[in-house]
Coordinates of C-alpha atoms in Angstrom, one line a residue:
M1 CA 3.0 -61.8 173.4
P2 CA 0.3 -64.5 171.8
V3 CA 1.3 -68.0 172.0
S4 CA 0.4 -67.8 168.1
S5 CA 3.3 -65.2 167.1
L6 CA 6.3 -68.0 168.3
R7 CA 7.1 -70.1 165.7
T8 CA 9.6 -72.4 165.5
H9 CA 12.5 -72.5 163.8
S10 CA 14.6 -76.3 162.4
L11 CA 18.1 -75.4 163.4
E12 CA 18.8 -77.6 159.6
R13 CA 17.1 -75.6 158.2
E14 CA 19.0 -72.7 159.3
P15 CA 18.9 -68.7 158.0
F16 CA 15.3 -67.7 157.8
A17 CA 14.5 -65.3 155.2
E18 CA 12.8 -61.5 157.3
T19 CA 9.5 -62.6 155.9
E20 CA 8.8 -65.7 156.7
Y21 CA 8.6 -63.4 160.4
P22 CA 5.9 -60.8 159.3
E23 CA 5.6 -58.0 161.8
D24 CA 1.5 -57.9 160.9
P25 CA 0.0 -57.9 163.0
Y26 CA 1.9 -56.8 166.4
P27 CA 4.2 -58.0 167.5
G28 CA 4.5 -59.9 164.8
A29 CA 6.3 -63.2 164.6
R30 CA 9.5 -63.8 166.0
P31 CA 11.5 -67.4 165.8
D32 CA 11.8 -69.3 168.9
C33 CA 15.7 -68.6 168.9
S34 CA 18.5 -66.5 169.2
F35 CA 19.7 -65.0 166.1
V36 CA 21.8 -62.6 163.9
H37 CA 19.9 -60.3 162.1
L38 CA 21.5 -58.7 158.6
D39 CA 20.6 -58.4 155.2
G40 CA 16.9 -58.9 155.4
V41 CA 18.2 -62.4 157.6
G42 CA 18.5 -64.9 159.7
Y43 CA 21.0 -67.0 161.0
P44 CA 20.1 -68.8 164.2
V45 CA 22.5 -68.4 167.3
L46 CA 23.3 -71.2 169.9
P47 CA 25.5 -71.3 173.6
D48 CA 28.4 -72.6 173.3
E49 CA 30.9 -72.4 176.1
T50 CA 33.4 -73.5 174.0
A51 CA 33.2 -70.4 172.1
P52 CA 35.0 -67.8 173.2
S53 CA 32.1 -64.9 173.1
G54 CA 30.0 -67.8 174.3
W55 CA 27.9 -68.6 170.8
R56 CA 28.2 -70.0 167.5
V57 CA 26.4 -68.5 164.7
R58 CA 24.7 -71.1 162.3
T59 CA 25.5 -70.0 159.6
G60 CA 23.6 -73.0 156.7
T61 CA 27.4 -73.7 155.5
G62 CA 28.3 -76.4 158.0
T63 CA 29.9 -73.6 159.8
H64 CA 28.8 -72.7 162.9
P65 CA 31.6 -69.7 163.8
C66 CA 32.3 -68.4 167.6
L67 CA 30.0 -64.7 166.8
D68 CA 32.5 -63.0 167.8
D69 CA 34.2 -63.6 164.6
W70 CA 31.0 -63.5 162.8
L71 CA 30.5 -60.1 164.4
A72 CA 34.1 -59.4 163.1
E73 CA 33.9 -60.5 159.8
H74 CA 31.0 -57.9 158.6
G75 CA 33.2 -55.0 160.3
A76 CA 30.7 -54.9 163.0
A77 CA 31.5 -54.8 167.7
P78 CA 31.7 -57.7 169.3
L79 CA 28.6 -58.3 171.9
D80 CA 30.6 -57.3 174.8
Q81 CA 31.2 -53.8 172.8
R82 CA 27.0 -53.8 172.2
R83 CA 24.9 -52.9 175.8
P84 CA 21.7 -55.0 175.9
V85 CA 18.5 -53.9 175.5
L86 CA 15.0 -56.4 177.0
A87 CA 12.7 -56.8 174.0
Y88 CA 9.1 -57.7 174.4
G89 CA 7.6 -56.4 172.0
S90 CA 7.8 -56.1 167.9
N91 CA 11.7 -55.4 168.8
A92 CA 12.2 -59.4 168.8
C93 CA 9.9 -59.4 165.3
P94 CA 13.1 -60.4 161.7
E95 CA 10.8 -58.1 159.7
K96 CA 10.2 -54.9 162.1
I97 CA 13.6 -55.4 162.1
G98 CA 14.0 -55.5 158.4
W99 CA 11.6 -52.3 158.5
L100 CA 13.9 -50.1 161.2
R101 CA 17.0 -50.6 158.3
T102 CA 14.6 -49.2 155.5
G103 CA 12.7 -46.9 157.8
L104 CA 15.0 -45.8 160.8
G105 CA 18.3 -46.1 159.4
L106 CA 19.5 -49.4 161.4
T107 CA 22.6 -50.3 159.9
G108 CA 25.1 -53.4 160.5
P109 CA 23.8 -57.1 162.5
A110 CA 20.9 -57.2 164.8
V111 CA 21.9 -59.3 167.7
V112 CA 18.5 -60.6 169.5
L113 CA 18.7 -63.1 172.0
R114 CA 16.4 -65.1 172.9
A115 CA 15.5 -64.8 177.8
R116 CA 13.1 -66.2 180.2
C117 CA 12.2 -63.0 181.4
A118 CA 11.3 -63.6 185.7
E119 CA 8.8 -61.1 187.8
L120 CA 8.2 -59.4 184.4
S121 CA 4.9 -59.2 181.4
A122 CA 4.5 -57.4 178.6
V123 CA 0.7 -56.8 178.8
W124 CA -1.7 -54.0 176.6
S125 CA -0.7 -50.7 177.2
S126 CA -4.0 -47.6 177.7
G127 CA -2.6 -46.3 173.9
L128 CA -2.6 -47.0 170.2
R129 CA 0.6 -47.2 168.1
P130 CA 0.1 -43.6 165.8
R131 CA 2.0 -46.1 163.0
D132 CA -0.5 -48.2 161.9
G133 CA -2.8 -47.9 165.0
Q134 CA -2.1 -51.0 166.9
R135 CA -2.0 -51.6 170.3
P136 CA 1.4 -51.3 171.3
A137 CA 3.3 -53.8 174.8
V138 CA 4.4 -52.0 177.5
L139 CA 6.8 -53.6 180.1
A140 CA 5.2 -53.9 184.4
A141 CA 6.1 -55.8 187.1
A142 CA 4.3 -59.4 187.6
P143 CA 4.5 -62.0 190.6
G144 CA 5.2 -65.5 190.1
V145 CA 5.1 -65.1 186.5
T146 CA 7.5 -66.0 183.3
E147 CA 8.0 -64.7 180.0
Q148 CA 9.9 -65.4 177.4
H149 CA 11.5 -62.7 175.5
A150 CA 14.9 -61.1 174.1
V151 CA 17.0 -59.3 174.3
W152 CA 18.8 -57.2 172.2
Y153 CA 22.6 -56.6 172.3
A154 CA 23.0 -53.6 170.1
T155 CA 26.1 -50.9 170.0
P156 CA 25.2 -47.6 170.9
E157 CA 24.3 -46.4 167.1
Q158 CA 21.4 -49.1 166.9
R159 CA 19.6 -48.3 170.1
R160 CA 19.5 -44.7 169.5
V161 CA 17.4 -46.1 166.4
L162 CA 15.5 -48.2 169.0
D163 CA 14.8 -44.5 170.9
R164 CA 13.9 -42.7 167.9
C165 CA 11.6 -46.3 167.1
E166 CA 10.3 -46.0 170.2
G167 CA 9.5 -41.9 170.8
R168 CA 11.7 -41.7 173.7
G169 CA 10.8 -38.9 176.1
K170 CA 7.6 -38.7 174.5
R171 CA 6.2 -42.3 174.0
Y172 CA 8.7 -44.3 176.6
R173 CA 11.1 -44.0 178.5
L174 CA 14.7 -45.4 178.3
V175 CA 15.1 -47.4 182.3
R176 CA 18.2 -49.7 183.5
L177 CA 16.4 -52.5 185.5
H178 CA 17.5 -52.9 189.0
D179 CA 16.3 -56.4 189.5
S180 CA 18.0 -57.7 185.5
G181 CA 19.3 -61.1 187.2
N182 CA 15.2 -61.8 186.4
V183 CA 16.0 -61.9 183.0
R184 CA 18.5 -65.2 181.6
L185 CA 19.5 -65.5 178.4
D186 CA 19.5 -69.5 176.9
D187 CA 23.4 -69.8 178.0
G188 CA 22.1 -69.0 181.3
T189 CA 23.8 -66.0 181.9
A190 CA 21.9 -62.4 183.5
P191 CA 22.7 -60.0 181.2
R192 CA 24.5 -57.3 183.3
R193 CA 23.1 -53.0 183.2
L194 CA 19.8 -54.5 181.4
L195 CA 18.2 -51.6 179.6
A196 CA 14.8 -51.2 178.5
Y197 CA 11.6 -49.4 177.2
T198 CA 9.0 -48.4 179.1
A199 CA 5.7 -46.8 179.8
A200 CA 6.5 -42.8 179.5
G201 CA 3.4 -41.7 181.3
R202 CA -0.3 -42.2 181.2
E203 CA -0.7 -42.5 177.4
L204 CA 1.3 -45.4 177.2
A205 CA 0.4 -46.9 181.0
P206 CA -0.1 -50.1 181.6
L207 CA -4.3 -51.4 180.7
L208 CA -5.6 -52.0 183.8
V209 CA -9.3 -54.2 182.5
G210 CA -11.6 -54.7 185.8
G211 CA -8.4 -53.3 188.0
E212 CA -5.6 -56.4 186.0
P213 CA -3.3 -55.7 183.3
V214 CA -3.8 -57.9 180.4
R215 CA -0.8 -60.0 179.6
C216 CA -0.1 -59.6 176.4
T217 CA 0.2 -64.2 175.6
E218 CA -3.3 -63.7 177.1
L219 CA -4.7 -61.7 174.2
A220 CA -4.7 -60.8 170.6
Q221 CA -3.8 -57.7 168.5
R222 CA -7.2 -57.7 167.3
E223 CA -8.8 -58.6 170.5
A224 CA -6.8 -55.6 172.3
L225 CA -8.1 -53.5 170.2
T226 CA -11.8 -54.1 171.0
L227 CA -10.2 -53.1 175.2
S228 CA -11.5 -50.9 177.2
G229 CA -10.0 -50.0 180.7
D230 CA -7.9 -47.0 182.4
P231 CA -4.5 -46.5 182.9
A232 CA -2.5 -47.8 185.2
A233 CA -0.9 -45.4 187.7
T234 CA 2.3 -46.9 187.6
D235 CA 3.9 -50.0 185.9
G236 CA 5.5 -51.6 189.8
L237 CA 8.8 -51.8 187.9
S238 CA 12.3 -50.9 190.3
C239 CA 14.1 -49.6 187.5
T240 CA 15.6 -45.7 187.2
E241 CA 15.4 -43.6 184.0
I242 CA 18.4 -43.0 181.9
V243 CA 19.1 -39.2 181.0
G244 CA 20.5 -38.8 178.2
E245 CA 23.6 -41.7 177.1
P246 CA 24.2 -44.3 178.7
A247 CA 27.4 -45.9 179.8
S248 CA 29.5 -47.5 178.2
P249 CA 29.4 -51.1 178.5

């Protein structure tokens, strides 16, 4: 994503309104920290090895509960009962998560943990997004490249909302990434059995300009809309498409 859409967040200020990180233009803005999102508010999440979950939530009240305890207080599943899904486009944007709630019925806390992704890149796709005509991102192999993205820890119900949002089976396919060790959370761990949404066909295949994909970090949405080129024959990813429901966490 464009560097300008990564915004720092002061942990002293702690909770933030989702509107501080607008979704337009795509892929939207995201805080430079892990967070949980609920009721229009994002709460920073920091790694802490003394917490049973390995993470603590900055609530703004002076207390920093374990993430699993905070989730339990809100009647939600703990981290180990959620499936990790790589978020490399707008799904890491707080205001977009708010739209998922109002537009597609997403419920419960959304857990979004920041991640460093090696050998992977968000690149501009060959197609446009039906909802607003913007050019979306797709995932592609990128030897020698490291980018900062995020991992959603989604409940089955939340992941099915993401399925609808991504047009699973038509625009994007749900896959398991074989090289998930290339993705590391802020606590240094690699998500197990990491899922991702990747291009389902030529409509959203990586756009090749001069024979090369264009990384989203290199070009903002306005300039990306002016690109012309050819759909790539492959995204180069080592992955397996998921048919039906993925296995339980």
